Short mmCIF file of C-alpha atoms in Angstrom, two decimals:
data_model
loop_
_atom_site.label_atom_id
_atom_site.label_comp_id
_atom_site.label_asym_id
_atom_site.label_seq_id
_atom_site.Cartn_x
_atom_site.Cartn_y
_atom_site.Cartn_z
CA MET A 527 242.96 87.96 -8.10
CA LYS A 528 243.29 85.73 -11.27
CA THR A 529 240.72 87.96 -13.36
CA LYS A 530 241.19 89.28 -17.00
CA PRO A 531 241.51 92.94 -17.59
CA VAL A 532 237.77 94.35 -18.08
CA HIS A 533 238.20 97.99 -17.85
CA PHE A 534 236.90 98.74 -21.34
CA LEU A 535 233.90 96.59 -20.57
CA ILE A 536 233.14 98.12 -17.31
CA SER A 537 233.12 101.87 -18.14
CA LEU A 538 231.20 100.96 -21.25
CA SER A 539 228.51 99.28 -18.92
CA VAL A 540 228.65 102.36 -16.39
CA VAL A 541 228.11 104.95 -19.34
CA LEU A 542 224.96 102.70 -20.24
CA VAL A 543 223.69 102.74 -16.81
CA LEU A 544 224.07 106.35 -16.67
CA LEU A 545 222.20 106.92 -19.61
CA LEU A 546 219.44 104.75 -18.57
CA VAL A 547 219.06 106.42 -15.22
CA THR A 548 218.81 109.73 -16.70
CA GLN A 549 216.29 108.57 -19.43
CA SER A 550 214.53 107.04 -16.46
CA SER A 551 213.98 110.31 -14.89
CA MET A 552 213.19 112.44 -18.26
CA ALA A 553 210.44 109.54 -19.30
CA ARG A 554 208.98 109.98 -15.71
CA LEU A 555 208.61 113.69 -16.22
CA THR A 556 207.11 113.52 -19.75
CA ALA A 557 204.67 110.87 -18.75
CA ALA A 558 203.28 112.74 -15.87
CA PRO A 559 203.37 116.34 -16.35
CA SER A 560 201.47 117.28 -13.35
CA GLN A 561 204.14 115.64 -11.45
CA ALA A 562 206.88 117.76 -13.02
CA THR A 563 207.29 120.30 -10.14
CA ALA A 564 207.64 117.45 -7.91
CA ALA A 565 210.25 115.54 -10.14
CA ALA A 566 212.11 118.63 -10.94
CA THR A 567 212.52 119.38 -7.09
CA MET A 568 215.94 117.36 -6.34
CA ALA A 569 216.84 115.94 -3.44
CA GLY A 570 219.53 118.37 -2.88
CA THR A 571 217.39 121.28 -2.38
CA THR A 572 214.63 121.92 0.13
CA ALA A 573 211.28 121.09 -1.62
CA ALA A 574 208.30 124.10 -2.13
CA PRO A 575 205.38 124.02 -0.01
CA GLY A 576 203.26 121.59 -1.54
CA THR A 577 205.80 119.44 -3.40
CA LEU A 578 207.32 116.38 -2.85
CA ALA A 579 211.30 116.03 -2.73
CA HIS A 580 212.22 114.00 -5.54
CA LEU A 581 214.99 110.94 -4.78
CA LYS A 582 216.44 108.52 -7.09
CA ILE A 583 217.44 105.38 -5.25
CA GLY A 584 219.58 102.31 -6.74
CA TYR A 585 218.92 98.91 -5.76
CA SER A 586 219.24 95.54 -6.90
CA THR A 587 217.37 92.22 -6.48
CA TRP A 588 217.09 90.94 -2.97
CA VAL A 589 214.46 90.37 -0.85
CA GLY A 590 215.71 92.39 1.95
CA TYR A 591 214.89 95.41 -0.15
CA GLY A 592 211.27 94.13 -0.66
CA PRO A 593 209.96 96.61 2.01
CA LEU A 594 211.28 99.60 0.02
CA PHE A 595 208.38 99.02 -2.33
CA ILE A 596 205.73 98.68 0.57
CA ALA A 597 206.58 102.02 1.79
CA ARG A 598 206.23 103.21 -1.85
CA ASP A 599 202.83 101.60 -2.73
CA LYS A 600 201.14 102.26 0.65
CA GLY A 601 201.90 106.11 0.56
CA TYR A 602 204.16 106.17 3.67
CA LEU A 603 207.18 107.97 1.93
CA ALA A 604 204.71 110.31 0.28
CA ALA A 605 203.33 111.29 3.98
CA GLU A 606 206.85 112.12 4.65
CA GLY A 607 207.29 114.41 1.89
CA LEU A 608 209.41 112.03 -0.81
CA ASP A 609 208.65 110.78 -3.99
CA VAL A 610 211.20 108.28 -4.41
CA GLU A 611 212.02 106.47 -7.66
CA PHE A 612 214.08 103.10 -7.20
CA VAL A 613 216.40 102.52 -10.21
CA LYS A 614 217.50 98.80 -10.55
CA VAL A 615 220.97 98.66 -11.09
CA GLU A 616 222.09 95.19 -10.52
CA ASP A 617 226.25 95.68 -10.27
CA PRO A 618 227.25 97.68 -6.91
CA LYS A 619 230.14 99.23 -8.90
CA GLN A 620 227.71 100.85 -11.22
CA ARG A 621 225.49 101.79 -8.46
CA PHE A 622 228.25 103.74 -6.68
CA THR A 623 229.59 105.36 -10.20
CA ALA A 624 225.69 106.77 -10.51
CA LEU A 625 225.80 107.86 -7.16
CA ALA A 626 229.45 109.83 -7.25
CA ALA A 627 228.26 111.19 -10.69
CA ASN A 628 224.89 112.53 -8.75
CA GLN A 629 222.99 110.43 -10.74
CA LEU A 630 221.30 108.79 -7.92
CA ASP A 631 220.69 110.43 -4.68
CA GLY A 632 220.73 107.09 -2.59
CA LEU A 633 221.16 103.32 -2.95
CA VAL A 634 220.74 100.08 -0.57
CA THR A 635 223.94 98.21 -0.32
CA THR A 636 225.95 96.02 2.25
CA LEU A 637 228.08 97.77 4.98
CA ASP A 638 231.23 95.57 3.44
CA THR A 639 230.44 97.16 -0.06
CA LEU A 640 229.93 100.72 1.00
CA SER A 641 233.62 100.73 2.54
CA GLN A 642 234.83 99.83 -0.57
CA TYR A 643 233.42 103.06 -2.45
CA TYR A 644 233.91 105.58 -0.01
CA LYS A 645 235.79 108.86 -1.25
CA ALA A 646 236.09 111.99 0.76
CA GLU A 647 235.50 114.20 -1.99
CA THR A 648 232.01 112.45 -2.76
CA PRO A 649 230.81 111.42 0.80
CA PHE A 650 227.69 109.65 1.63
CA LYS A 651 226.48 107.79 4.91
CA ALA A 652 224.73 105.05 6.05
CA ILE A 653 221.75 106.15 7.74
CA PHE A 654 219.88 102.81 8.65
CA GLY A 655 219.96 99.07 8.40
CA LEU A 656 217.55 97.28 6.25
CA ASP A 657 217.93 93.46 7.01
CA GLU A 658 220.46 91.20 7.99
CA SER A 659 221.55 87.94 5.91
CA SER A 660 220.62 85.06 7.62
CA GLY A 661 220.98 82.09 5.00
CA GLY A 662 220.10 84.25 2.00
CA ASP A 663 223.85 84.46 0.57
CA GLY A 664 225.94 81.44 0.02
CA ILE A 665 228.30 79.33 -1.82
CA VAL A 666 227.26 76.68 -4.34
CA ALA A 667 229.29 74.12 -6.07
CA ASN A 668 229.08 70.81 -8.82
CA ALA A 669 229.62 67.41 -7.86
CA GLY A 670 232.77 66.40 -6.03
CA ILE A 671 233.14 69.60 -3.95
CA THR A 672 231.27 69.26 -0.31
CA THR A 673 233.43 71.61 1.59
CA VAL A 674 235.17 75.17 1.34
CA LYS A 675 238.55 73.40 1.57
CA ASP A 676 237.50 71.41 -1.55
CA LEU A 677 237.34 74.82 -3.54
CA LYS A 678 241.31 74.90 -3.68
CA GLY A 679 242.56 75.21 -7.32
CA LYS A 680 238.59 75.45 -8.58
CA GLN A 681 237.29 78.52 -10.73
CA ILE A 682 234.65 80.24 -8.91
CA GLY A 683 231.90 82.38 -10.36
CA VAL A 684 231.71 85.64 -7.86
CA ASN A 685 230.63 89.37 -8.77
CA VAL A 686 233.95 90.62 -8.14
CA GLY A 687 233.67 93.96 -5.59
CA SER A 688 230.32 92.91 -4.26
CA VAL A 689 229.12 91.24 -1.20
CA SER A 690 229.51 87.91 -2.80
CA GLN A 691 233.52 88.43 -3.15
CA PHE A 692 233.59 89.54 0.96
CA PHE A 693 231.58 86.21 1.54
CA LEU A 694 233.90 83.98 -0.70
CA GLU A 695 237.32 86.11 0.93
CA TYR A 696 235.86 85.35 4.47
CA GLU A 697 235.12 81.88 3.95
CA LEU A 698 238.43 81.21 2.32
CA GLN A 699 240.39 83.06 5.23
CA GLN A 700 238.44 81.03 7.62
CA ASN A 701 239.42 77.94 5.80
CA GLY A 702 243.45 78.80 5.78
CA MET A 703 243.03 80.00 2.08
CA THR A 704 243.13 83.22 0.05
CA ASP A 705 241.83 84.21 -3.23
CA SER A 706 245.39 83.17 -4.88
CA ASP A 707 244.18 79.60 -4.28
CA VAL A 708 241.37 79.52 -6.44
CA THR A 709 240.32 81.41 -9.97
CA LEU A 710 237.88 83.83 -9.56
CA VAL A 711 235.85 84.36 -12.79
CA LYS A 712 234.08 87.67 -12.90
CA MET A 713 230.01 87.74 -13.50
CA GLN A 714 226.88 88.89 -12.28
CA GLN A 715 225.43 87.08 -9.34
CA GLY A 716 222.34 86.00 -11.17
CA ASP A 717 224.71 84.30 -14.01
CA VAL A 718 225.89 82.31 -11.41
CA PRO A 719 223.38 79.52 -11.84
CA ALA A 720 223.82 79.09 -15.66
CA ALA A 721 227.24 79.26 -15.10
CA LEU A 722 227.35 76.46 -12.95
CA ALA A 723 224.72 74.25 -14.89
CA ALA A 724 227.01 74.58 -18.07
CA ASN A 725 229.99 73.43 -16.06
CA ARG A 726 231.93 76.72 -16.72
CA VAL A 727 232.74 77.10 -13.11
CA ASP A 728 233.09 74.52 -10.63
CA ALA A 729 231.77 77.01 -7.85
CA GLY A 730 229.76 80.22 -7.51
CA VAL A 731 228.91 82.87 -4.80
CA THR A 732 225.60 84.15 -5.04
CA TRP A 733 222.54 85.46 -3.24
CA GLU A 734 218.59 84.56 -3.26
CA PRO A 735 216.99 84.02 -5.39
CA HIS A 736 219.94 82.91 -7.57
CA LEU A 737 220.82 80.69 -4.64
CA SER A 738 217.85 78.53 -4.67
CA LYS A 739 217.74 78.30 -8.24
CA SER A 740 221.19 77.11 -8.32
CA VAL A 741 220.64 74.36 -5.59
CA LYS A 742 217.17 73.17 -7.55
CA ALA A 743 219.28 73.01 -10.84
CA GLY A 744 221.46 70.13 -8.55
CA ALA A 745 224.18 72.42 -7.36
CA LYS A 746 225.15 71.64 -3.59
CA LEU A 747 225.08 74.59 -0.82
CA ILE A 748 228.25 74.22 0.90
CA ALA A 749 228.35 77.59 2.85
CA THR A 750 225.96 80.28 3.99
CA SER A 751 225.69 83.42 5.53
CA LYS A 752 223.32 81.48 8.17
CA ASP A 753 226.81 80.65 9.98
CA THR A 754 228.00 84.15 9.80
CA PRO A 755 225.69 85.95 11.81
CA GLY A 756 226.11 89.92 11.49
CA LEU A 757 228.84 89.70 8.83
CA ILE A 758 226.40 90.55 5.92
CA VAL A 759 224.00 93.66 6.80
CA ASP A 760 222.06 95.84 4.21
CA ILE A 761 222.12 99.45 4.50
CA MET A 762 220.15 102.84 3.51
CA VAL A 763 222.88 105.20 2.22
CA VAL A 764 222.54 108.92 1.05
CA ARG A 765 224.88 111.29 -0.46
CA GLY A 766 225.97 113.80 2.07
CA ASP A 767 225.17 116.73 0.18
CA VAL A 768 221.37 115.40 -0.07
CA LEU A 769 221.28 115.14 3.86
CA THR A 770 222.76 118.71 4.17
CA ALA A 771 220.45 120.49 1.96
CA ASN A 772 216.94 118.64 3.05
CA PRO A 773 217.48 117.15 6.60
CA THR A 774 213.98 116.10 6.16
CA VAL A 775 215.06 113.04 3.62
CA GLY A 776 216.90 110.91 6.43
CA LYS A 777 214.20 111.16 8.71
CA GLY A 778 211.49 110.68 6.38
CA LEU A 779 213.41 107.41 4.75
CA MET A 780 213.50 106.42 8.27
CA ASN A 781 209.78 106.64 9.26
CA ALA A 782 208.44 105.31 5.75
CA TRP A 783 210.85 102.37 6.53
CA ASN A 784 209.63 102.05 9.84
CA LYS A 785 205.87 101.96 8.85
CA ALA A 786 206.74 99.28 6.18
CA ILE A 787 208.09 96.71 8.44
CA ASP A 788 204.90 97.30 10.92
CA TYR A 789 202.65 96.59 8.40
CA TRP A 790 204.79 93.61 6.94
CA LYS A 791 204.29 92.22 10.56
CA ALA A 792 200.39 93.11 10.79
CA ASN A 793 199.23 92.11 7.01
CA PRO A 794 202.19 89.32 5.98
CA ASP A 795 200.31 87.81 2.80
CA ASP A 796 199.42 91.46 1.55
CA ALA A 797 202.97 92.68 2.27
CA ASP A 798 204.38 89.69 0.47
CA SER A 799 202.23 90.36 -2.63
CA ILE A 800 203.53 94.11 -2.84
CA MET A 801 207.17 93.31 -2.42
CA GLN A 802 207.10 90.67 -5.06
CA LYS A 803 205.24 92.59 -7.52
CA GLY A 804 207.84 95.46 -6.77
CA LEU A 805 210.82 93.47 -6.76
CA ALA A 806 209.48 91.33 -10.22
CA GLY A 807 211.41 89.24 -12.38
CA PHE A 808 213.19 86.54 -10.26
CA TYR A 809 209.80 86.43 -8.08
CA ALA A 810 206.87 84.89 -9.79
CA THR A 811 204.59 84.67 -6.78
CA PRO A 812 204.12 85.81 -3.22
CA ASP A 813 205.44 82.66 -2.04
CA ASP A 814 208.42 83.33 -3.50
CA ILE A 815 209.14 85.88 -1.32
CA LYS A 816 208.08 83.96 1.84
CA ALA A 817 210.63 81.70 1.15
CA ASP A 818 213.58 84.00 0.39
CA LEU A 819 212.66 85.89 3.46
CA ALA A 820 213.61 82.88 5.66
CA GLY A 821 217.17 83.66 4.47
CA ALA A 822 216.89 87.27 5.81
CA THR A 823 215.95 89.18 9.17
CA LEU A 824 214.41 92.50 8.12
CA PHE A 825 215.11 95.25 10.50
CA ASP A 826 212.32 97.04 12.54
CA LEU A 827 213.07 99.99 14.55
CA ALA A 828 214.43 98.57 17.97
CA HIS A 829 217.03 96.45 15.90
CA ASN A 830 217.93 99.59 14.33
CA GLN A 831 218.53 101.07 17.60
CA THR A 832 220.66 98.58 18.83
CA PHE A 833 222.63 97.96 15.58
CA PHE A 834 223.58 101.59 15.12
CA GLY A 835 223.97 102.43 18.62
CA GLY A 836 227.23 102.76 20.28
CA THR A 837 230.18 101.19 18.72
CA GLY A 838 230.86 97.87 20.62
CA LYS A 839 230.80 94.36 19.17
CA GLY A 840 228.10 93.52 16.52
CA THR A 841 227.17 97.31 16.13
CA ALA A 842 227.19 99.14 12.63
CA THR A 843 230.39 100.62 13.66
CA ASP A 844 232.14 97.30 14.50
CA THR A 845 230.71 95.64 11.60
CA LEU A 846 232.10 97.99 9.04
CA GLN A 847 235.37 98.69 10.58
CA PHE A 848 235.72 94.76 10.22
CA ALA A 849 235.06 95.01 6.52
CA ILE A 850 237.43 98.17 6.12
CA ASP A 851 240.26 96.25 7.65
CA PHE A 852 239.39 93.28 5.93
CA TYR A 853 239.63 94.99 2.46
CA THR A 854 242.59 96.77 3.25
CA LYS A 855 245.09 93.78 4.16
CA LEU A 856 243.62 92.64 0.68
CA ASN A 857 244.88 96.00 -0.70
CA ILE A 858 241.17 96.41 -1.99
CA ILE A 859 241.09 99.43 0.05
CA THR A 860 244.25 101.62 -0.19
CA THR A 861 243.53 104.88 1.15
CA PRO A 862 242.78 104.98 5.04
CA VAL A 863 239.03 105.48 5.81
CA LYS A 864 237.06 105.25 9.13
CA ALA A 865 233.93 103.73 9.87
CA ALA A 866 232.92 106.98 11.53
CA ASP A 867 232.62 108.74 8.56
CA MET A 868 230.65 106.71 6.72
CA ILE A 869 227.85 106.39 9.35
CA ASP A 870 225.37 108.85 10.68
CA ALA A 871 222.55 107.34 12.79
CA SER A 872 221.23 110.77 13.98
CA TYR A 873 217.82 110.05 11.92
CA ILE A 874 217.17 106.79 13.98
CA PRO A 875 214.69 107.67 16.99
CA PRO A 876 216.34 107.13 20.07
CA MET A 877 215.40 104.24 22.42
CA ALA A 878 212.58 105.36 24.90
CA ALA A 879 214.28 106.20 28.33
CA THR A 880 213.46 103.35 31.04
CA PRO A 881 211.22 104.91 33.80
CA ALA A 882 213.04 105.15 37.01
CA ALA A 883 212.03 102.22 39.50
CA THR A 884 210.12 103.27 42.51
CA LYS A 885 209.22 101.91 46.03
#
């Protein structure tokens, strides 16, 4: 990859993220003494009767994560005995660094990104799916570039190590190219629109709401995840030690998510409003949420049962193994790993048995 060394900057940013995560927890305890007992109960231990198991879960700005805030604000998480603090960490590398350092109990990310950061000494598990990108991720380019093949020899802004790179590498491969045919310019997904507008790059890879922002500013959309079904799937990830120490965590998160999706289906307007306030920043109105949901398919219970059930084509195991093989060929994954080590579907309620036919 044609990127310049950024080890010092990454290290500094990681330290700042860990400090922010820690300070966030301390501020929470100071501001709410009545919740001190609950917040002090780490997810890695069983909560005492009458208290809530406190979890810190990292996330980035993506419409598919919106139902997490419905689960929080409608009390579904609390009903499951969970006090969840959602910590915004936009860069996936920093999220996984915080997870490995026990500064986060869990995080949300994509299956392909998960494969890059798995380590046997700090294991974590994908326990259920949140959504599938069905147009919410894509490649945008300035004038003169209308197809992926036109990217050859161009500078492309991309968050290296994120799902954006995975999507780019996949599209290049499908068009007979590799990243050696382009110049990767490392940047956060939210910086792509401005970089394109200023002509600092020829093209960029990002996701909503940044994708639409680029198009509104004049960039051309040349490829989206709408044409790659099943490739980009977001999942809930929890540290293995947290799941082992408190078995109710995985089941509680799953139940709260299912209730949030049911609420969204029954009350879309109010649900969009809750998600807009939760994600904030990039979403000014609930209509912005509604627009971006057109590029994502939220997972309900039935979808999770199908996606995490079995190991055949189109399942979580199949998709994750594809990502592992893909990144291994690119030498991004250098230590042998297996999809089965990263998935635990035991927290997803099984499908109801079909009644036997009678005459």
